[in-house]
Amino acid sequence: MSGTIRTSDELDPRRRRIVYRAWHRGFREMDLIMGRFCDAVIIDLTEDEVGEFERLIDAQDHDLYSWITGAEPVPAQYDTQLFRRLREYHSSMKPMFA
């Protein structure tokens, strides 16, 4: 799945890799969750936040999905401001299909 709305021209190589990895998780729901959020924020992330996003991308899909949906508690090392933004972003989104 490659639903990104970003072009590589507007991003540095590090951010390009992040966009690719966000949209190619291997778990379709996580492709959509991480990819959409990444597209929305990648340009505005600070270097520290880019590092945090890379750490989130390294987390296992099913763990990350459980934390985002609230099915499992978020481990302290992942419970960052960026993670909370990710969760809030998706909890406030309108459904794709009505």
JSON list of C-alpha atoms in Angstrom, two decimals:
[
{"chain": "A", "resi": 1, "resn": "MET", "atom": "CA", "xyz": [0.00, 0.00, 0.00]},
{"chain": "A", "resi": 2, "resn": "SER", "atom": "CA", "xyz": [1.32, 3.38, -0.90]},
{"chain": "A", "resi": 3, "resn": "GLY", "atom": "CA", "xyz": [-1.27, 6.01, -0.15]},
{"chain": "A", "resi": 4, "resn": "THR", "atom": "CA", "xyz": [1.11, 8.84, 0.60]},
{"chain": "A", "resi": 5, "resn": "ILE", "atom": "CA", "xyz": [0.26, 12.32, -0.58]},
{"chain": "A", "resi": 6, "resn": "ARG", "atom": "CA", "xyz": [3.86, 13.47, -0.10]},
{"chain": "A", "resi": 7, "resn": "THR", "atom": "CA", "xyz": [6.39, 13.84, -2.89]},
{"chain": "A", "resi": 8, "resn": "SER", "atom": "CA", "xyz": [10.02, 13.04, -2.28]},
{"chain": "A", "resi": 9, "resn": "ASP", "atom": "CA", "xyz": [11.02, 16.47, -3.60]},
{"chain": "A", "resi": 10, "resn": "GLU", "atom": "CA", "xyz": [9.80, 18.20, -0.46]},
{"chain": "A", "resi": 11, "resn": "LEU", "atom": "CA", "xyz": [11.59, 15.90, 2.01]},
{"chain": "A", "resi": 12, "resn": "ASP", "atom": "CA", "xyz": [15.16, 15.17, 3.04]},
{"chain": "A", "resi": 13, "resn": "PRO", "atom": "CA", "xyz": [16.36, 11.54, 2.74]},
{"chain": "A", "resi": 14, "resn": "ARG", "atom": "CA", "xyz": [15.68, 10.72, 6.40]},
{"chain": "A", "resi": 15, "resn": "ARG", "atom": "CA", "xyz": [12.08, 11.90, 6.18]},
{"chain": "A", "resi": 16, "resn": "ARG", "atom": "CA", "xyz": [11.60, 10.08, 2.86]},
{"chain": "A", "resi": 17, "resn": "ARG", "atom": "CA", "xyz": [12.58, 6.81, 4.54]},
{"chain": "A", "resi": 18, "resn": "ILE", "atom": "CA", "xyz": [10.16, 7.51, 7.38]},
{"chain": "A", "resi": 19, "resn": "VAL", "atom": "CA", "xyz": [7.28, 8.14, 4.97]},
{"chain": "A", "resi": 20, "resn": "TYR", "atom": "CA", "xyz": [8.06, 4.93, 3.12]},
{"chain": "A", "resi": 21, "resn": "ARG", "atom": "CA", "xyz": [8.27, 2.90, 6.33]},
{"chain": "A", "resi": 22, "resn": "ALA", "atom": "CA", "xyz": [5.06, 4.47, 7.69]},
{"chain": "A", "resi": 23, "resn": "TRP", "atom": "CA", "xyz": [3.14, 3.38, 4.59]},
{"chain": "A", "resi": 24, "resn": "HIS", "atom": "CA", "xyz": [4.75, -0.08, 4.31]},
{"chain": "A", "resi": 25, "resn": "ARG", "atom": "CA", "xyz": [4.19, -1.66, 7.71]},
{"chain": "A", "resi": 26, "resn": "GLY", "atom": "CA", "xyz": [2.87, -5.02, 6.58]},
{"chain": "A", "resi": 27, "resn": "PHE", "atom": "CA", "xyz": [-0.36, -4.64, 8.56]},
{"chain": "A", "resi": 28, "resn": "ARG", "atom": "CA", "xyz": [-2.88, -2.67, 6.50]},
{"chain": "A", "resi": 29, "resn": "GLU", "atom": "CA", "xyz": [-4.48, -0.91, 9.45]},
{"chain": "A", "resi": 30, "resn": "MET", "atom": "CA", "xyz": [-1.08, 0.29, 10.63]},
{"chain": "A", "resi": 31, "resn": "ASP", "atom": "CA", "xyz": [-0.18, 1.44, 7.10]},
{"chain": "A", "resi": 32, "resn": "LEU", "atom": "CA", "xyz": [-3.21, 3.71, 7.25]},
{"chain": "A", "resi": 33, "resn": "ILE", "atom": "CA", "xyz": [-2.69, 4.84, 10.84]},
{"chain": "A", "resi": 34, "resn": "MET", "atom": "CA", "xyz": [1.02, 5.57, 10.58]},
{"chain": "A", "resi": 35, "resn": "GLY", "atom": "CA", "xyz": [0.99, 6.69, 6.95]},
{"chain": "A", "resi": 36, "resn": "ARG", "atom": "CA", "xyz": [-1.77, 9.25, 7.27]},
{"chain": "A", "resi": 37, "resn": "PHE", "atom": "CA", "xyz": [-0.31, 10.72, 10.42]},
{"chain": "A", "resi": 38, "resn": "CYS", "atom": "CA", "xyz": [3.14, 10.81, 8.88]},
{"chain": "A", "resi": 39, "resn": "ASP", "atom": "CA", "xyz": [1.86, 12.61, 5.78]},
{"chain": "A", "resi": 40, "resn": "ALA", "atom": "CA", "xyz": [0.14, 15.18, 7.98]},
{"chain": "A", "resi": 41, "resn": "VAL", "atom": "CA", "xyz": [3.09, 15.98, 10.25]},
{"chain": "A", "resi": 42, "resn": "ILE", "atom": "CA", "xyz": [6.40, 14.91, 8.70]},
{"chain": "A", "resi": 43, "resn": "ILE", "atom": "CA", "xyz": [7.37, 18.32, 7.35]},
{"chain": "A", "resi": 44, "resn": "ASP", "atom": "CA", "xyz": [6.76, 20.07, 10.67]},
{"chain": "A", "resi": 45, "resn": "LEU", "atom": "CA", "xyz": [8.51, 17.56, 12.98]},
{"chain": "A", "resi": 46, "resn": "THR", "atom": "CA", "xyz": [11.59, 18.71, 14.86]},
{"chain": "A", "resi": 47, "resn": "GLU", "atom": "CA", "xyz": [14.70, 16.54, 14.66]},
{"chain": "A", "resi": 48, "resn": "ASP", "atom": "CA", "xyz": [13.91, 15.15, 18.13]},
{"chain": "A", "resi": 49, "resn": "GLU", "atom": "CA", "xyz": [10.38, 14.29, 17.00]},
{"chain": "A", "resi": 50, "resn": "VAL", "atom": "CA", "xyz": [11.75, 12.63, 13.86]},
{"chain": "A", "resi": 51, "resn": "GLY", "atom": "CA", "xyz": [13.80, 10.40, 16.17]},
{"chain": "A", "resi": 52, "resn": "GLU", "atom": "CA", "xyz": [10.70, 9.64, 18.25]},
{"chain": "A", "resi": 53, "resn": "PHE", "atom": "CA", "xyz": [8.77, 8.76, 15.10]},
{"chain": "A", "resi": 54, "resn": "GLU", "atom": "CA", "xyz": [11.56, 6.40, 14.03]},
{"chain": "A", "resi": 55, "resn": "ARG", "atom": "CA", "xyz": [11.31, 4.67, 17.41]},
{"chain": "A", "resi": 56, "resn": "LEU", "atom": "CA", "xyz": [7.54, 4.31, 16.97]},
{"chain": "A", "resi": 57, "resn": "ILE", "atom": "CA", "xyz": [8.05, 2.83, 13.51]},
{"chain": "A", "resi": 58, "resn": "ASP", "atom": "CA", "xyz": [10.39, 0.23, 15.03]},
{"chain": "A", "resi": 59, "resn": "ALA", "atom": "CA", "xyz": [7.66, -0.98, 17.41]},
{"chain": "A", "resi": 60, "resn": "GLN", "atom": "CA", "xyz": [5.78, -4.14, 16.49]},
{"chain": "A", "resi": 61, "resn": "ASP", "atom": "CA", "xyz": [2.57, -3.49, 14.54]},
{"chain": "A", "resi": 62, "resn": "HIS", "atom": "CA", "xyz": [0.26, -5.39, 16.87]},
{"chain": "A", "resi": 63, "resn": "ASP", "atom": "CA", "xyz": [1.73, -3.74, 19.97]},
{"chain": "A", "resi": 64, "resn": "LEU", "atom": "CA", "xyz": [1.47, -0.27, 18.45]},
{"chain": "A", "resi": 65, "resn": "TYR", "atom": "CA", "xyz": [-2.09, -0.94, 17.31]},
{"chain": "A", "resi": 66, "resn": "SER", "atom": "CA", "xyz": [-3.05, -2.10, 20.82]},
{"chain": "A", "resi": 67, "resn": "TRP", "atom": "CA", "xyz": [-1.58, 1.06, 22.36]},
{"chain": "A", "resi": 68, "resn": "ILE", "atom": "CA", "xyz": [-3.30, 3.35, 19.86]},
{"chain": "A", "resi": 69, "resn": "THR", "atom": "CA", "xyz": [-6.68, 1.71, 20.33]},
{"chain": "A", "resi": 70, "resn": "GLY", "atom": "CA", "xyz": [-6.28, 1.59, 24.11]},
{"chain": "A", "resi": 71, "resn": "ALA", "atom": "CA", "xyz": [-6.47, -2.20, 24.26]},
{"chain": "A", "resi": 72, "resn": "GLU", "atom": "CA", "xyz": [-3.11, -2.29, 26.05]},
{"chain": "A", "resi": 73, "resn": "PRO", "atom": "CA", "xyz": [-1.34, 0.30, 28.19]},
{"chain": "A", "resi": 74, "resn": "VAL", "atom": "CA", "xyz": [1.39, 2.27, 26.47]},
{"chain": "A", "resi": 75, "resn": "PRO", "atom": "CA", "xyz": [4.88, 1.45, 27.79]},
{"chain": "A", "resi": 76, "resn": "ALA", "atom": "CA", "xyz": [6.62, 4.48, 29.28]},
{"chain": "A", "resi": 77, "resn": "GLN", "atom": "CA", "xyz": [9.33, 4.61, 26.59]},
{"chain": "A", "resi": 78, "resn": "TYR", "atom": "CA", "xyz": [6.65, 5.03, 23.89]},
{"chain": "A", "resi": 79, "resn": "ASP", "atom": "CA", "xyz": [4.27, 7.28, 25.84]},
{"chain": "A", "resi": 80, "resn": "THR", "atom": "CA", "xyz": [5.61, 10.50, 24.35]},
{"chain": "A", "resi": 81, "resn": "GLN", "atom": "CA", "xyz": [3.97, 13.72, 23.23]},
{"chain": "A", "resi": 82, "resn": "LEU", "atom": "CA", "xyz": [4.34, 12.54, 19.63]},
{"chain": "A", "resi": 83, "resn": "PHE", "atom": "CA", "xyz": [2.59, 9.25, 20.38]},
{"chain": "A", "resi": 84, "resn": "ARG", "atom": "CA", "xyz": [-0.25, 11.15, 22.06]},
{"chain": "A", "resi": 85, "resn": "ARG", "atom": "CA", "xyz": [-0.50, 13.37, 18.97]},
{"chain": "A", "resi": 86, "resn": "LEU", "atom": "CA", "xyz": [-0.71, 10.24, 16.80]},
{"chain": "A", "resi": 87, "resn": "ARG", "atom": "CA", "xyz": [-3.50, 8.77, 18.91]},
{"chain": "A", "resi": 88, "resn": "GLU", "atom": "CA", "xyz": [-5.38, 12.08, 19.07]},
{"chain": "A", "resi": 89, "resn": "TYR", "atom": "CA", "xyz": [-5.01, 12.58, 15.33]},
{"chain": "A", "resi": 90, "resn": "HIS", "atom": "CA", "xyz": [-6.83, 9.34, 14.64]},
{"chain": "A", "resi": 91, "resn": "SER", "atom": "CA", "xyz": [-9.42, 9.67, 17.37]},
{"chain": "A", "resi": 92, "resn": "SER", "atom": "CA", "xyz": [-10.49, 13.02, 15.91]},
{"chain": "A", "resi": 93, "resn": "MET", "atom": "CA", "xyz": [-10.50, 11.92, 12.25]},
{"chain": "A", "resi": 94, "resn": "LYS", "atom": "CA", "xyz": [-13.72, 11.51, 10.37]},
{"chain": "A", "resi": 95, "resn": "PRO", "atom": "CA", "xyz": [-14.33, 8.01, 8.98]},
{"chain": "A", "resi": 96, "resn": "MET", "atom": "CA", "xyz": [-13.10, 7.39, 5.42]},
{"chain": "A", "resi": 97, "resn": "PHE", "atom": "CA", "xyz": [-16.46, 6.00, 4.36]},
{"chain": "A", "resi": 98, "resn": "ALA", "atom": "CA", "xyz": [-19.85, 7.15, 5.56]}
]
